[in-house]
CSV table of C-alpha atoms in Angstrom, one decimal:
chain,number,residue,atom,x,y,z
A,1,UNK,CA,-4.1,-13.2,1.7
A,2,UNK,CA,-3.8,-13.1,-2.0
A,3,UNK,CA,-0.8,-11.8,-3.8
A,4,UNK,CA,-0.6,-10.5,-7.3
A,5,UNK,CA,2.3,-11.2,-9.6
A,6,UNK,CA,4.0,-8.3,-11.2
A,7,UNK,CA,6.4,-8.5,-14.1
A,8,UNK,CA,9.1,-7.7,-14.5
A,9,UNK,CA,10.5,-7.8,-11.0
A,10,UNK,CA,13.0,-5.1,-11.9
A,11,UNK,CA,13.9,-2.9,-14.8
A,12,UNK,CA,17.0,-0.9,-15.8
A,13,UNK,CA,16.3,1.5,-18.6
A,14,UNK,CA,17.9,4.6,-20.2
A,15,UNK,CA,16.3,8.0,-19.7
A,16,UNK,CA,13.8,8.7,-22.4
A,17,UNK,CA,12.8,5.1,-23.0
A,18,UNK,CA,9.2,3.8,-22.5
A,19,UNK,CA,8.4,1.4,-19.7
A,20,UNK,CA,5.8,-1.4,-19.6
A,21,UNK,CA,4.9,-3.5,-16.6
A,22,UNK,CA,2.0,-5.8,-15.8
A,23,UNK,CA,0.2,-7.3,-13.0
A,24,UNK,CA,-1.7,-10.6,-13.0
A,25,UNK,CA,-4.0,-12.3,-10.6
A,26,UNK,CA,-5.7,-15.7,-10.3
A,27,UNK,CA,-8.9,-13.9,-9.2
A,28,UNK,CA,-11.2,-11.5,-10.9
A,29,UNK,CA,-11.0,-7.9,-9.6
A,30,UNK,CA,-13.3,-5.0,-10.3
A,31,UNK,CA,-10.9,-2.3,-9.2
A,32,UNK,CA,-7.2,-1.9,-9.9
A,33,UNK,CA,-5.0,0.7,-8.4
A,34,UNK,CA,-1.4,1.6,-9.3
A,35,UNK,CA,1.0,3.1,-6.8
A,36,UNK,CA,4.6,4.3,-6.7
A,37,UNK,CA,6.8,4.0,-3.6
A,38,UNK,CA,10.0,5.8,-3.0
A,39,UNK,CA,12.4,4.3,-0.4
A,40,UNK,CA,11.4,4.8,3.2
A,41,UNK,CA,8.1,6.4,2.2
A,42,UNK,CA,4.5,5.3,1.8
A,43,UNK,CA,3.0,4.5,-1.6
A,44,UNK,CA,1.5,7.3,-3.7
A,45,UNK,CA,-1.6,6.6,-5.8
A,46,UNK,CA,-0.9,7.1,-9.5
A,47,UNK,CA,-4.0,5.7,-11.3
A,48,UNK,CA,-7.3,4.1,-10.4
A,49,UNK,CA,-9.2,1.8,-12.8
A,50,UNK,CA,-12.8,0.8,-12.4
A,51,UNK,CA,-14.0,-1.3,-15.3
A,52,UNK,CA,-12.7,-3.9,-17.7
A,53,UNK,CA,-11.0,-2.5,-20.7
A,54,UNK,CA,-10.7,1.0,-19.2
A,55,UNK,CA,-7.6,2.9,-20.3
A,56,UNK,CA,-6.7,5.9,-18.1
A,57,UNK,CA,-3.8,8.3,-18.3
A,58,UNK,CA,-2.1,10.5,-15.8
A,59,UNK,CA,0.6,12.6,-17.5
A,60,UNK,CA,3.2,10.3,-19.0
A,61,UNK,CA,1.6,7.3,-17.2
A,62,UNK,CA,-1.1,5.1,-18.8
A,63,UNK,CA,-2.8,2.2,-17.2
A,64,UNK,CA,-5.2,-0.4,-18.5
A,65,UNK,CA,-7.7,-2.7,-16.8
A,66,UNK,CA,-7.4,-6.0,-18.6
A,67,UNK,CA,-10.4,-7.4,-20.4
A,68,UNK,CA,-10.3,-10.6,-18.4
A,69,UNK,CA,-10.3,-8.6,-15.2
A,70,UNK,CA,-7.4,-10.7,-14.0
A,71,UNK,CA,-4.7,-8.3,-15.1
A,72,UNK,CA,-3.7,-4.7,-15.5
A,73,UNK,CA,-0.9,-2.9,-17.2
A,74,UNK,CA,1.1,0.3,-16.6
A,75,UNK,CA,3.1,2.2,-19.2
A,76,UNK,CA,5.4,5.1,-18.6
A,77,UNK,CA,6.4,7.1,-21.7
A,78,UNK,CA,9.7,9.0,-22.0
A,79,UNK,CA,11.1,8.0,-18.6
A,80,UNK,CA,12.9,10.6,-16.5
A,81,UNK,CA,15.2,10.0,-13.5
A,82,UNK,CA,12.5,10.9,-11.0
A,83,UNK,CA,10.5,7.9,-12.2
A,84,UNK,CA,12.8,5.7,-10.2
A,85,UNK,CA,11.0,3.7,-7.5
A,86,UNK,CA,9.0,0.7,-6.9
A,87,UNK,CA,5.6,0.4,-8.6
A,88,UNK,CA,2.9,-1.7,-7.0
A,89,UNK,CA,-0.5,-2.8,-8.4
A,90,UNK,CA,-3.4,-3.4,-6.1
A,91,UNK,CA,-6.6,-5.2,-6.9
A,92,UNK,CA,-9.9,-5.6,-5.2
A,93,UNK,CA,-13.2,-7.3,-5.8
A,94,UNK,CA,-15.0,-5.7,-2.9
A,95,UNK,CA,-13.7,-2.1,-3.0
A,96,UNK,CA,-12.8,-2.6,0.7
A,97,UNK,CA,-9.8,-4.9,0.8
A,98,UNK,CA,-7.0,-4.5,-1.7
A,99,UNK,CA,-4.3,-7.1,-2.4
A,100,UNK,CA,-0.9,-5.8,-3.5
A,101,UNK,CA,1.4,-7.0,-6.2
A,102,UNK,CA,5.0,-8.1,-5.7
A,103,UNK,CA,6.3,-4.8,-7.1
A,104,UNK,CA,8.4,-3.7,-10.0
A,105,UNK,CA,11.6,-1.9,-9.2
A,106,UNK,CA,12.4,0.8,-11.9
A,107,UNK,CA,15.9,2.3,-12.3
A,108,UNK,CA,16.4,5.0,-14.9
A,109,UNK,CA,19.9,5.6,-16.1
A,110,UNK,CA,20.5,9.3,-17.0
B,1,UNK,CA,-6.2,16.7,-0.8
B,2,UNK,CA,-6.2,13.2,0.7
B,3,UNK,CA,-3.2,13.6,3.0
B,4,UNK,CA,-2.5,10.9,5.6
B,5,UNK,CA,0.1,11.4,8.3
B,6,UNK,CA,1.8,8.9,10.6
B,7,UNK,CA,3.6,9.5,13.8
B,8,UNK,CA,6.3,8.7,14.7
B,9,UNK,CA,8.2,8.2,11.5
B,10,UNK,CA,10.9,6.2,13.3
B,11,UNK,CA,11.0,4.5,16.6
B,12,UNK,CA,13.6,2.4,18.4
B,13,UNK,CA,12.5,0.5,21.5
B,14,UNK,CA,13.7,-2.2,23.8
B,15,UNK,CA,12.4,-5.7,23.6
B,16,UNK,CA,9.3,-6.2,25.8
B,17,UNK,CA,8.0,-2.6,25.6
B,18,UNK,CA,4.9,-1.4,23.7
B,19,UNK,CA,4.9,1.1,20.9
B,20,UNK,CA,2.0,3.1,19.6
B,21,UNK,CA,1.8,4.4,16.1
B,22,UNK,CA,-0.7,7.0,15.0
B,23,UNK,CA,-2.3,7.4,11.6
B,24,UNK,CA,-4.3,10.5,10.8
B,25,UNK,CA,-6.3,11.6,7.8
B,26,UNK,CA,-5.6,15.4,7.6
B,27,UNK,CA,-8.0,16.7,5.1
B,28,UNK,CA,-10.8,14.1,4.9
B,29,UNK,CA,-12.8,11.8,7.1
B,30,UNK,CA,-11.7,8.2,6.8
B,31,UNK,CA,-14.4,5.6,7.5
B,32,UNK,CA,-11.9,2.9,7.1
B,33,UNK,CA,-8.2,2.7,7.8
B,34,UNK,CA,-5.9,-0.1,6.9
B,35,UNK,CA,-2.6,-1.2,8.5
B,36,UNK,CA,0.1,-2.8,6.5
B,37,UNK,CA,3.5,-4.3,7.2
B,38,UNK,CA,6.3,-4.2,4.7
B,39,UNK,CA,9.6,-6.0,4.9
B,40,UNK,CA,12.7,-4.7,2.9
B,41,UNK,CA,12.2,-5.1,-0.8
B,42,UNK,CA,8.9,-6.8,-0.3
B,43,UNK,CA,5.3,-6.0,-1.0
B,44,UNK,CA,2.7,-4.6,1.5
B,45,UNK,CA,1.0,-7.2,3.6
B,46,UNK,CA,-2.4,-6.2,5.0
B,47,UNK,CA,-2.5,-6.7,8.8
B,48,UNK,CA,-5.9,-5.4,9.6
B,49,UNK,CA,-8.8,-3.3,8.6
B,50,UNK,CA,-10.4,-0.8,11.0
B,51,UNK,CA,-13.7,0.9,10.8
B,52,UNK,CA,-14.4,3.9,12.9
B,53,UNK,CA,-16.2,2.9,16.1
B,54,UNK,CA,-16.0,-0.8,15.6
B,55,UNK,CA,-13.5,-3.6,16.2
B,56,UNK,CA,-10.7,-4.2,13.7
B,57,UNK,CA,-10.8,-7.1,11.3
B,58,UNK,CA,-7.5,-8.9,11.4
B,59,UNK,CA,-6.0,-10.9,8.6
B,60,UNK,CA,-5.2,-14.6,9.1
B,61,UNK,CA,-2.0,-15.1,11.0
B,62,UNK,CA,-2.0,-11.6,12.6
B,63,UNK,CA,-2.2,-11.7,16.4
B,64,UNK,CA,-4.9,-9.3,17.5
B,65,UNK,CA,-3.6,-9.3,21.1
B,66,UNK,CA,-0.2,-8.3,19.9
B,67,UNK,CA,-1.2,-5.7,17.4
B,68,UNK,CA,-3.9,-3.6,19.0
B,69,UNK,CA,-5.8,-1.3,16.7
B,70,UNK,CA,-8.1,1.5,17.8
B,71,UNK,CA,-10.1,3.7,15.4
B,72,UNK,CA,-11.6,6.1,17.8
B,73,UNK,CA,-12.5,8.9,15.3
B,74,UNK,CA,-13.0,9.5,11.6
B,75,UNK,CA,-9.5,11.0,11.4
B,76,UNK,CA,-7.4,8.8,13.7
B,77,UNK,CA,-6.4,5.2,14.0
B,78,UNK,CA,-3.7,3.8,16.3
B,79,UNK,CA,-1.7,0.6,16.1
B,80,UNK,CA,0.0,-0.5,19.3
B,81,UNK,CA,2.6,-3.2,19.1
B,82,UNK,CA,2.6,-4.8,22.5
B,83,UNK,CA,5.5,-6.6,24.1
B,84,UNK,CA,7.6,-5.9,21.0
B,85,UNK,CA,10.3,-8.4,20.0
B,86,UNK,CA,13.1,-8.0,17.4
B,87,UNK,CA,11.0,-10.0,14.8
B,88,UNK,CA,8.4,-7.2,15.0
B,89,UNK,CA,11.0,-4.8,13.5
B,90,UNK,CA,9.5,-3.7,10.2
B,91,UNK,CA,8.0,-0.8,8.2
B,92,UNK,CA,4.4,-0.2,9.2
B,93,UNK,CA,2.2,1.8,6.9
B,94,UNK,CA,-1.4,2.9,7.3
B,95,UNK,CA,-3.8,3.9,4.6
B,96,UNK,CA,-7.1,5.6,4.8
B,97,UNK,CA,-10.2,5.5,2.7
B,98,UNK,CA,-12.8,8.3,2.7
B,99,UNK,CA,-16.6,8.4,2.7
B,100,UNK,CA,-19.3,8.0,0.1
B,101,UNK,CA,-18.2,5.1,-2.0
B,102,UNK,CA,-14.5,6.0,-2.4
B,103,UNK,CA,-12.4,2.9,-2.9
B,104,UNK,CA,-9.0,4.5,-3.3
B,105,UNK,CA,-6.6,4.2,-0.4
B,106,UNK,CA,-4.3,7.0,0.5
B,107,UNK,CA,-1.1,6.0,2.4
B,108,UNK,CA,0.8,7.5,5.2
B,109,UNK,CA,4.5,7.9,5.0
B,110,UNK,CA,5.2,4.9,7.2
B,111,UNK,CA,6.8,4.2,10.5
B,112,UNK,CA,10.1,2.4,10.8
B,113,UNK,CA,10.1,0.2,14.0
B,114,UNK,CA,13.3,-1.2,15.3
B,115,UNK,CA,13.1,-3.4,18.3
B,116,UNK,CA,16.5,-4.0,20.1
């Protein structure tokens, strides 16, 4: 199946810093989802995006649906230690099957 | 809301045996459930999509006779790994999607399978 490329692959940041990551696809999607996964657990849905250009926030998290519909971005402001984990994007053009990104591993240094 | 459970959370079995993993949506009815496999430090790879009351749709390269999926009710799907081998060892995660046009998938906590 398709796989989406996420960048960066990993990040090491100081607590309090802002974080930006992105996800790109060769295909157009009409839905983007962002998940966070802690080790040994299932992913937890953070934000869902439904149309091009949409900007949606969930607390300190903000995600955007790229205008080209081939990319999406996730920002985390004022990072805290519990933000540590792997962040996955997922895209779909049918609403049924989602393709997952390669993941961005975030480490927050207190 | 939107809680999905999996059982067992961990299983160790001998080579050649079969293992059943259950996925339940606890507080909503799931018309569609998905089964994923995840290798260490890797992304989630979709194995199959199951709709309640019908046969599962398998992704290319996934053996349907080896990974049996049953979605007998709107709250339960099972994945049976038949004649398990060490290369089947992995983290298996299910997700569920609800009714009425929902597209978001909610994931279970995963099952760690180790085949000796």
